[in-house]
mmCIF file of C-alpha atoms in Angstrom:
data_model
loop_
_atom_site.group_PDB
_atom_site.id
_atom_site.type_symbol
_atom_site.label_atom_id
_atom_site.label_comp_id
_atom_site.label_asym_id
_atom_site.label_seq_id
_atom_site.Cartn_x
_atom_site.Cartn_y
_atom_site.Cartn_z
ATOM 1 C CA UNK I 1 54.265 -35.999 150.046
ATOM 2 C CA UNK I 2 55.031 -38.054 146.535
ATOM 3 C CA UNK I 3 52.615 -40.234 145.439
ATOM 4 C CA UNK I 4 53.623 -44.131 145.496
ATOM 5 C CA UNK I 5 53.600 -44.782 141.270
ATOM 6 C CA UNK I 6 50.610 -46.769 139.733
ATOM 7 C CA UNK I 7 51.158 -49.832 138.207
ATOM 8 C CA UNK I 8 49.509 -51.178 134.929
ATOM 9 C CA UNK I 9 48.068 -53.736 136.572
ATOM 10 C CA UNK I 10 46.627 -50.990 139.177
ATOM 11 C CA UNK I 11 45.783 -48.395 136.489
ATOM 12 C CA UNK I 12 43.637 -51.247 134.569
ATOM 13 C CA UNK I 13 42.230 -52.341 137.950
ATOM 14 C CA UNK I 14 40.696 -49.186 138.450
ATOM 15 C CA UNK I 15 38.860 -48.448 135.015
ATOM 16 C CA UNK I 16 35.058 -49.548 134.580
ATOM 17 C CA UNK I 17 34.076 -52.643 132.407
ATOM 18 C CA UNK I 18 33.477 -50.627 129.274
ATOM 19 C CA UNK I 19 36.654 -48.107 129.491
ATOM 20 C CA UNK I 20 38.883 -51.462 130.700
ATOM 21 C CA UNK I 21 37.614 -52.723 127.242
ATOM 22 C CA UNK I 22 38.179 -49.860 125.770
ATOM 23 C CA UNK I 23 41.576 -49.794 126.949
ATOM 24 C CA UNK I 24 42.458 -53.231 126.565
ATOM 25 C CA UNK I 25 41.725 -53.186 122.809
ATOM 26 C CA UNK I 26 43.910 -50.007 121.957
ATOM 27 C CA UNK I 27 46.793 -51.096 124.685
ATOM 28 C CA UNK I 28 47.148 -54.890 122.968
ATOM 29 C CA UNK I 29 47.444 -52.897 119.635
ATOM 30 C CA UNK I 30 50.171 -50.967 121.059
ATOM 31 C CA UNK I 31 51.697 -53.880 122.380
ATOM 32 C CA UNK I 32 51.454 -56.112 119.454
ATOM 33 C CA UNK I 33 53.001 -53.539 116.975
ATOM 34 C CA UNK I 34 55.444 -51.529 119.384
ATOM 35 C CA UNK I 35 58.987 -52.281 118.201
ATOM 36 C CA UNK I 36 61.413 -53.503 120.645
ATOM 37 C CA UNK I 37 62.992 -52.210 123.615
ATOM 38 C CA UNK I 38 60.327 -49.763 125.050
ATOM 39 C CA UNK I 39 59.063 -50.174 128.469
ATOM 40 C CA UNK I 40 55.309 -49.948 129.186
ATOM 41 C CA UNK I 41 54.985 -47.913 132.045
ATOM 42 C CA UNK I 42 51.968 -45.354 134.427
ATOM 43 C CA UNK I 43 52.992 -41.810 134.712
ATOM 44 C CA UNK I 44 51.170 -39.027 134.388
ATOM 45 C CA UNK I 45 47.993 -41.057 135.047
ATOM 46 C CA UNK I 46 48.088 -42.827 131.540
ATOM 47 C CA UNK I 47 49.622 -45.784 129.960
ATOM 48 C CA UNK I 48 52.985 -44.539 128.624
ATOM 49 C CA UNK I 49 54.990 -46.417 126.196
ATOM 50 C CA UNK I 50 58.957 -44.875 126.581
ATOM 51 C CA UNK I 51 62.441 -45.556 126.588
ATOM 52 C CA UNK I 52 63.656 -46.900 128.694
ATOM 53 C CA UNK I 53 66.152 -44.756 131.277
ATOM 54 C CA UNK I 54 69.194 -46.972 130.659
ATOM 55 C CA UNK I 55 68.930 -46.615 127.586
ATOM 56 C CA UNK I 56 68.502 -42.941 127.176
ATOM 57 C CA UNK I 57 68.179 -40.536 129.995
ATOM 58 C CA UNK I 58 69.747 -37.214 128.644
ATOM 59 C CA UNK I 59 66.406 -35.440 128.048
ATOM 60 C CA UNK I 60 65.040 -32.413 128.036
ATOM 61 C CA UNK I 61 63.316 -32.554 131.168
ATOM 62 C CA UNK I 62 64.893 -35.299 132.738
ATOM 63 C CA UNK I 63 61.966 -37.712 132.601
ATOM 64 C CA UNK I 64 61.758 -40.904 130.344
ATOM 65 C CA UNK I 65 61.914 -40.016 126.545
ATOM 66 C CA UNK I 66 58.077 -40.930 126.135
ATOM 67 C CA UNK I 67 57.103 -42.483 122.309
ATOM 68 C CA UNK I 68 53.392 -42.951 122.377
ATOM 69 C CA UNK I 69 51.076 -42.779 125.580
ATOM 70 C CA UNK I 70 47.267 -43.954 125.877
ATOM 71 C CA UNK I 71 45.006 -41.805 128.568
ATOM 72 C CA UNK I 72 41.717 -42.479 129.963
ATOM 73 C CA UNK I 73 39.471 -39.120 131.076
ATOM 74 C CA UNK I 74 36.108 -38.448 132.362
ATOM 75 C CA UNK I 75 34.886 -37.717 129.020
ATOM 76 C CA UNK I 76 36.746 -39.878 126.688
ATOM 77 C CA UNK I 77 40.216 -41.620 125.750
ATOM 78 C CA UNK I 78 43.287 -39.995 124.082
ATOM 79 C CA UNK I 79 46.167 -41.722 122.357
ATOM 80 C CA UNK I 80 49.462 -39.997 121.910
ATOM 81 C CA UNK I 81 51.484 -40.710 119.192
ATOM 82 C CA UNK I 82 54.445 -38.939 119.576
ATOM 83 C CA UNK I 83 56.017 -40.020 115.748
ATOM 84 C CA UNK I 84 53.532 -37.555 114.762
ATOM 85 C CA UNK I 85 54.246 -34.577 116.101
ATOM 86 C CA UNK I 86 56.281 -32.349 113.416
ATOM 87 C CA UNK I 87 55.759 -35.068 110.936
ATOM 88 C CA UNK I 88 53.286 -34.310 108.287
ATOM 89 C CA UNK I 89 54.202 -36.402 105.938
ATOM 90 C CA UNK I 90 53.346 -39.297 108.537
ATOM 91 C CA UNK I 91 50.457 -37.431 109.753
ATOM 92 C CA UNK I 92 48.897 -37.028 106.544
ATOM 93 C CA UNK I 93 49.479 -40.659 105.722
ATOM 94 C CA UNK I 94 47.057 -41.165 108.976
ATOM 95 C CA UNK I 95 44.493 -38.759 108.248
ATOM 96 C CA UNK I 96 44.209 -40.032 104.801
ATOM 97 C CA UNK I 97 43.877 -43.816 105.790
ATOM 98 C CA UNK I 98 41.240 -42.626 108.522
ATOM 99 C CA UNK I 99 39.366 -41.313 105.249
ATOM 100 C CA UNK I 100 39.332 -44.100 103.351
ATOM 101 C CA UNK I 101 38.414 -46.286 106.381
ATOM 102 C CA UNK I 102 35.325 -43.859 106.501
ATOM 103 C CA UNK I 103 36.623 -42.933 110.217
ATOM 104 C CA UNK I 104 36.402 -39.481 111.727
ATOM 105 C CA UNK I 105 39.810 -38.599 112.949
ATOM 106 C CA UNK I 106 39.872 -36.395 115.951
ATOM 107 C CA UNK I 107 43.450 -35.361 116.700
ATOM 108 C CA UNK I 108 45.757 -32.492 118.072
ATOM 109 C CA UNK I 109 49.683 -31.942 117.013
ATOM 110 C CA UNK I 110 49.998 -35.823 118.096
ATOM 111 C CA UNK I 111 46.959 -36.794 120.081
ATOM 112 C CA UNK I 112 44.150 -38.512 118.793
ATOM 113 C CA UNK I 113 40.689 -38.391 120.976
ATOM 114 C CA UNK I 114 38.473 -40.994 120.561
ATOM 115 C CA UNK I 115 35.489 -42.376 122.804
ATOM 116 C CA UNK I 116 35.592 -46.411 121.580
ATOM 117 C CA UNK I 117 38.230 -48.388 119.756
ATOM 118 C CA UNK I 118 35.530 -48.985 117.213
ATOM 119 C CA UNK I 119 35.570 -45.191 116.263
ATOM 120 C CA UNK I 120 39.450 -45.789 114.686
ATOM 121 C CA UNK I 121 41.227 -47.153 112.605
ATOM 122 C CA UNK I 122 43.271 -49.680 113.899
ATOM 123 C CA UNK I 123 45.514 -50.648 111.382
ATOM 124 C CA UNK I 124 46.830 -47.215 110.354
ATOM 125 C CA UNK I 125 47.291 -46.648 114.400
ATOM 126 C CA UNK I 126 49.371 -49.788 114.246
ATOM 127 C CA UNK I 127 51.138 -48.859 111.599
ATOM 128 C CA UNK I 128 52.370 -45.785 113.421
ATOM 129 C CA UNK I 129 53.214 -47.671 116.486
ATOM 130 C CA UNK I 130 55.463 -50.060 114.553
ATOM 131 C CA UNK I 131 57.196 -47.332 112.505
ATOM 132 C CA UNK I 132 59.754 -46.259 114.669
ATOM 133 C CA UNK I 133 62.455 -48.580 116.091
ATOM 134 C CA UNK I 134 63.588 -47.228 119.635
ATOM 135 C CA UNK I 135 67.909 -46.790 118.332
ATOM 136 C CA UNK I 136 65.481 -43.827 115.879
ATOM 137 C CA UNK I 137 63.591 -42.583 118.122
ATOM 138 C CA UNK I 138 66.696 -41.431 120.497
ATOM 139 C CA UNK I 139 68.419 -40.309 117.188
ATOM 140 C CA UNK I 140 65.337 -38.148 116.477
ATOM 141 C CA UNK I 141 65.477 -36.807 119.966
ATOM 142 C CA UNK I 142 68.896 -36.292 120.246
ATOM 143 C CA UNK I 143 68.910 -34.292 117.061
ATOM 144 C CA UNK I 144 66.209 -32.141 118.015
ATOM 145 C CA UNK I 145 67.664 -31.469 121.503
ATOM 146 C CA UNK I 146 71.126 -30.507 119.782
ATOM 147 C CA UNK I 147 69.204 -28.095 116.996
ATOM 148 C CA UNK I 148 67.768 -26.132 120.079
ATOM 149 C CA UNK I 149 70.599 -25.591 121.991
ATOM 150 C CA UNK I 150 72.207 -23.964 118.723
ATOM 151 C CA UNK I 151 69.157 -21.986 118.108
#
């Protein structure tokens, strides 16, 4: 049987006080700094910030071409940055600014873990968020997609 999809305004609904705060103060970063076009969507039981189908829809695995995605678990939150992943210079630039902001940064290939918005640093996060105009981001897939199939 498939599942009805969540809406934001469902997906907040549901979280406690302290995770909807949590939430809220990492999702209005995302929103303030994400560059235009992108559509703010629930799949995958998180927040997902992608392109939008008309726009794009010649993916790998026929879903939405996702750019950054926010998740809230039993034991903690998880941000997805997906202009990170295969990007060190960019991912250096992040670590390095969590440094300096005296900020531990807990992150995968593109995913950074984190248990309150007060344990990042915001700015640098933004900064990320706002790099990558959505025209770039299908370039960067596109490319990628077309230097597999050659592989």
């Amino acid at each position: 049987m498939k599942q009805t999809p969540m809406s934001v305004e469902e997906f907040l609904g549901a979280l406690t006080p302290e995770r909807r705060r949590e939430v809220d103060t990492v999702r209005n970063l995302i929103l303030t700094n994400l560059p235009a076009g992108y559509e703010e969507v629930v799949s995958s039981k998180m927040l997902v910030y992608q392109v939008p189908f008309s726009e794009h829809s010649d993916t790998y695995n026929g879903h939405p071409l996702w750019y950054a995605a926010l998740a809230s678990q039993k034991t903690g939150l998880s941000l997805h940055l997906m202009p990170l992943y295969g990007d060190e210079a960019r991912t250096k630039r992040l670590e390095d600014a969590f440094r300096a902001a005296g900020k531990r940064l807990d992150m995968g290939k593109a995913c950074i873990r984190f248990k309150s918005a007060e344990k990042l640093a915001l700015e640098p996060i933004a900064e990320v968020v706002a790099s990558m105009p959505m025209k770039r981001w299908i370039e960067i897939a596109k490319s990628a997609r077309s230097t597999r199939a050659k592989g």
